[in-house]
mmCIF file of C-alpha atoms in Angstrom:
data_model
loop_
_atom_site.group_PDB
_atom_site.id
_atom_site.type_symbol
_atom_site.label_atom_id
_atom_site.label_comp_id
_atom_site.label_asym_id
_atom_site.label_seq_id
_atom_site.Cartn_x
_atom_site.Cartn_y
_atom_site.Cartn_z
ATOM 1 C CA UNK P 1 67.811 -176.584 118.246
ATOM 2 C CA UNK P 2 66.704 -179.532 119.560
ATOM 3 C CA UNK P 3 67.160 -180.777 122.390
ATOM 4 C CA UNK P 4 68.623 -183.853 121.183
ATOM 5 C CA UNK P 5 71.129 -182.123 118.799
ATOM 6 C CA UNK P 6 71.395 -180.215 122.091
ATOM 7 C CA UNK P 7 72.342 -183.435 124.575
ATOM 8 C CA UNK P 8 74.862 -184.326 121.682
ATOM 9 C CA UNK P 9 76.280 -180.538 121.749
ATOM 10 C CA UNK P 10 76.784 -181.115 125.594
ATOM 11 C CA UNK P 11 78.614 -184.410 125.160
ATOM 12 C CA UNK P 12 80.828 -183.008 122.457
ATOM 13 C CA UNK P 13 81.480 -179.951 124.991
ATOM 14 C CA UNK P 14 82.152 -182.103 127.774
ATOM 15 C CA UNK P 15 84.372 -184.521 126.426
ATOM 16 C CA UNK P 16 87.120 -181.303 125.057
ATOM 17 C CA UNK P 17 86.240 -179.931 127.744
ATOM 18 C CA UNK P 18 87.373 -183.703 129.844
ATOM 19 C CA UNK P 19 83.895 -183.064 132.259
ATOM 20 C CA UNK P 20 83.550 -187.236 132.943
ATOM 21 C CA UNK P 21 80.262 -185.599 135.032
ATOM 22 C CA UNK P 22 78.659 -184.153 133.135
ATOM 23 C CA UNK P 23 79.707 -186.208 129.916
ATOM 24 C CA UNK P 24 78.571 -189.870 132.163
ATOM 25 C CA UNK P 25 74.848 -187.573 132.929
ATOM 26 C CA UNK P 26 74.662 -186.550 129.357
ATOM 27 C CA UNK P 27 75.724 -189.738 128.756
ATOM 28 C CA UNK P 28 73.882 -192.024 130.816
ATOM 29 C CA UNK P 29 69.963 -189.550 128.774
ATOM 30 C CA UNK P 30 70.378 -190.348 126.105
ATOM 31 C CA UNK P 31 71.055 -193.864 126.682
ATOM 32 C CA UNK P 32 67.571 -193.706 128.262
ATOM 33 C CA UNK P 33 65.858 -192.034 125.607
ATOM 34 C CA UNK P 34 67.487 -194.194 123.409
ATOM 35 C CA UNK P 35 66.524 -197.384 124.825
ATOM 36 C CA UNK P 36 62.353 -195.815 124.642
ATOM 37 C CA UNK P 37 62.944 -195.419 122.036
ATOM 38 C CA UNK P 38 64.033 -198.627 121.082
ATOM 39 C CA UNK P 39 60.911 -200.608 122.858
ATOM 40 C CA UNK P 40 58.534 -198.349 121.559
ATOM 41 C CA UNK P 41 59.667 -197.807 118.208
ATOM 42 C CA UNK P 42 59.500 -194.652 117.415
ATOM 43 C CA UNK P 43 61.580 -190.964 117.558
ATOM 44 C CA UNK P 44 61.258 -189.139 120.796
ATOM 45 C CA UNK P 45 60.196 -186.052 121.044
ATOM 46 C CA UNK P 46 60.921 -182.987 123.311
ATOM 47 C CA UNK P 47 58.220 -183.552 125.406
ATOM 48 C CA UNK P 48 58.795 -187.075 125.855
ATOM 49 C CA UNK P 49 62.842 -186.280 126.378
ATOM 50 C CA UNK P 50 61.542 -183.375 128.929
ATOM 51 C CA UNK P 51 59.899 -186.211 130.607
ATOM 52 C CA UNK P 52 62.354 -188.585 130.223
ATOM 53 C CA UNK P 53 64.542 -185.665 132.147
ATOM 54 C CA UNK P 54 62.273 -185.217 134.902
ATOM 55 C CA UNK P 55 62.576 -189.306 135.576
ATOM 56 C CA UNK P 56 65.901 -189.281 136.773
ATOM 57 C CA UNK P 57 65.927 -186.307 137.713
ATOM 58 C CA UNK P 58 63.375 -187.621 140.350
ATOM 59 C CA UNK P 59 65.495 -190.733 140.263
ATOM 60 C CA UNK P 60 68.661 -188.328 141.814
ATOM 61 C CA UNK P 61 66.153 -186.784 144.679
ATOM 62 C CA UNK P 62 65.527 -190.889 146.016
ATOM 63 C CA UNK P 63 68.883 -191.357 145.475
ATOM 64 C CA UNK P 64 69.857 -188.676 147.840
ATOM 65 C CA UNK P 65 66.988 -188.650 150.728
ATOM 66 C CA UNK P 66 68.204 -193.199 150.039
ATOM 67 C CA UNK P 67 71.580 -192.567 151.315
ATOM 68 C CA UNK P 68 71.620 -189.316 153.238
ATOM 69 C CA UNK P 69 71.966 -191.908 157.524
ATOM 70 C CA UNK P 70 74.494 -194.145 155.595
ATOM 71 C CA UNK P 71 77.375 -191.029 155.443
ATOM 72 C CA UNK P 72 77.998 -191.380 152.271
ATOM 73 C CA UNK P 73 78.139 -187.384 151.314
ATOM 74 C CA UNK P 74 80.431 -188.287 148.237
ATOM 75 C CA UNK P 75 77.476 -189.894 146.203
ATOM 76 C CA UNK P 76 75.050 -187.624 147.157
ATOM 77 C CA UNK P 77 77.436 -184.544 146.296
ATOM 78 C CA UNK P 78 77.292 -186.838 143.307
ATOM 79 C CA UNK P 79 73.650 -187.166 142.615
ATOM 80 C CA UNK P 80 73.271 -183.874 143.768
ATOM 81 C CA UNK P 81 75.257 -182.621 140.976
ATOM 82 C CA UNK P 82 74.175 -184.594 138.172
ATOM 83 C CA UNK P 83 70.769 -183.379 139.527
ATOM 84 C CA UNK P 84 71.374 -179.380 138.667
ATOM 85 C CA UNK P 85 73.135 -181.021 134.687
ATOM 86 C CA UNK P 86 69.747 -182.473 134.291
ATOM 87 C CA UNK P 87 67.486 -179.710 135.361
ATOM 88 C CA UNK P 88 69.347 -177.274 132.660
ATOM 89 C CA UNK P 89 67.845 -179.079 130.595
ATOM 90 C CA UNK P 90 64.660 -178.408 132.108
ATOM 91 C CA UNK P 91 62.384 -174.975 131.452
ATOM 92 C CA UNK P 92 61.566 -172.829 133.786
ATOM 93 C CA UNK P 93 60.015 -173.780 136.940
ATOM 94 C CA UNK P 94 56.354 -172.469 137.143
ATOM 95 C CA UNK P 95 57.245 -170.201 140.282
ATOM 96 C CA UNK P 96 55.237 -171.424 143.782
ATOM 97 C CA UNK P 97 52.193 -168.948 143.101
ATOM 98 C CA UNK P 98 51.617 -169.215 140.112
ATOM 99 C CA UNK P 99 51.588 -173.242 140.137
ATOM 100 C CA UNK P 100 48.650 -172.520 142.656
ATOM 101 C CA UNK P 101 46.582 -170.167 140.941
ATOM 102 C CA UNK P 102 46.555 -172.737 138.482
ATOM 103 C CA UNK P 103 45.048 -175.220 140.471
ATOM 104 C CA UNK P 104 42.569 -173.563 142.265
ATOM 105 C CA UNK P 105 41.005 -173.137 138.803
ATOM 106 C CA UNK P 106 41.291 -176.874 137.877
ATOM 107 C CA UNK P 107 39.856 -177.182 140.756
ATOM 108 C CA UNK P 108 37.040 -174.286 140.306
ATOM 109 C CA UNK P 109 36.699 -175.840 136.461
ATOM 110 C CA UNK P 110 36.835 -179.653 137.738
ATOM 111 C CA UNK P 111 34.581 -178.947 141.095
ATOM 112 C CA UNK P 112 36.658 -180.593 142.657
ATOM 113 C CA UNK P 113 35.501 -180.702 146.408
ATOM 114 C CA UNK P 114 37.556 -183.836 148.051
ATOM 115 C CA UNK P 115 40.538 -185.687 148.080
ATOM 116 C CA UNK P 116 38.602 -187.802 145.885
ATOM 117 C CA UNK P 117 39.149 -185.755 142.963
ATOM 118 C CA UNK P 118 43.259 -185.144 142.886
ATOM 119 C CA UNK P 119 43.480 -187.744 140.758
ATOM 120 C CA UNK P 120 41.309 -185.598 137.718
ATOM 121 C CA UNK P 121 42.610 -183.264 139.134
ATOM 122 C CA UNK P 122 46.387 -183.670 138.975
ATOM 123 C CA UNK P 123 45.868 -184.323 135.884
ATOM 124 C CA UNK P 124 44.637 -181.595 134.174
ATOM 125 C CA UNK P 125 47.308 -179.056 135.679
ATOM 126 C CA UNK P 126 49.846 -182.159 134.888
ATOM 127 C CA UNK P 127 47.496 -180.875 130.508
ATOM 128 C CA UNK P 128 48.325 -177.572 131.858
ATOM 129 C CA UNK P 129 51.722 -176.906 133.544
ATOM 130 C CA UNK P 130 53.445 -179.555 130.939
ATOM 131 C CA UNK P 131 57.063 -179.920 132.207
ATOM 132 C CA UNK P 132 57.009 -176.229 134.047
ATOM 133 C CA UNK P 133 56.556 -177.813 137.347
ATOM 134 C CA UNK P 134 57.509 -181.677 138.757
ATOM 135 C CA UNK P 135 54.252 -184.349 139.801
ATOM 136 C CA UNK P 136 56.072 -184.100 143.303
ATOM 137 C CA UNK P 137 55.341 -180.448 143.039
ATOM 138 C CA UNK P 138 51.922 -180.217 141.511
ATOM 139 C CA UNK P 139 50.936 -183.607 143.822
ATOM 140 C CA UNK P 140 51.651 -181.633 147.165
ATOM 141 C CA UNK P 141 49.784 -178.655 146.101
ATOM 142 C CA UNK P 142 46.762 -179.738 145.492
ATOM 143 C CA UNK P 143 46.678 -182.124 148.462
ATOM 144 C CA UNK P 144 46.888 -178.637 150.488
ATOM 145 C CA UNK P 145 44.537 -177.308 148.417
ATOM 146 C CA UNK P 146 41.560 -180.494 148.257
ATOM 147 C CA UNK P 147 41.987 -180.585 152.010
ATOM 148 C CA UNK P 148 41.345 -177.051 152.604
ATOM 149 C CA UNK P 149 37.942 -177.294 151.596
#
């Protein structure tokens, strides 16, 4: 089943179950996808939809970080719940050890030797793992590996 179809089915289910948070989160994601399609005049495939889901997750993480000192626990909790809903649409995330092996291999293949090579290593790893790891996690592992060389 295509991810767009799954989103539509989940939207219908959340409406029937009167799950407002889930319905609003899926509606927001579908709007983001539609906006991408209109702006670029293309049909979003599953890979692009997964990238959009990751962007939305990053926005939720940033929201949570920015609200920590405000005392707005209700908004933080809502953002966390939305994150859980969005994460359900991503493929299983790589374990840290698996990601480290991929990064090590990319460093070896590219003969990377310093932080100057971070961009090329990041691009190679992103191409290899796709949506199985967030760019933030990839960045953290690549930085750690390159700084220890």
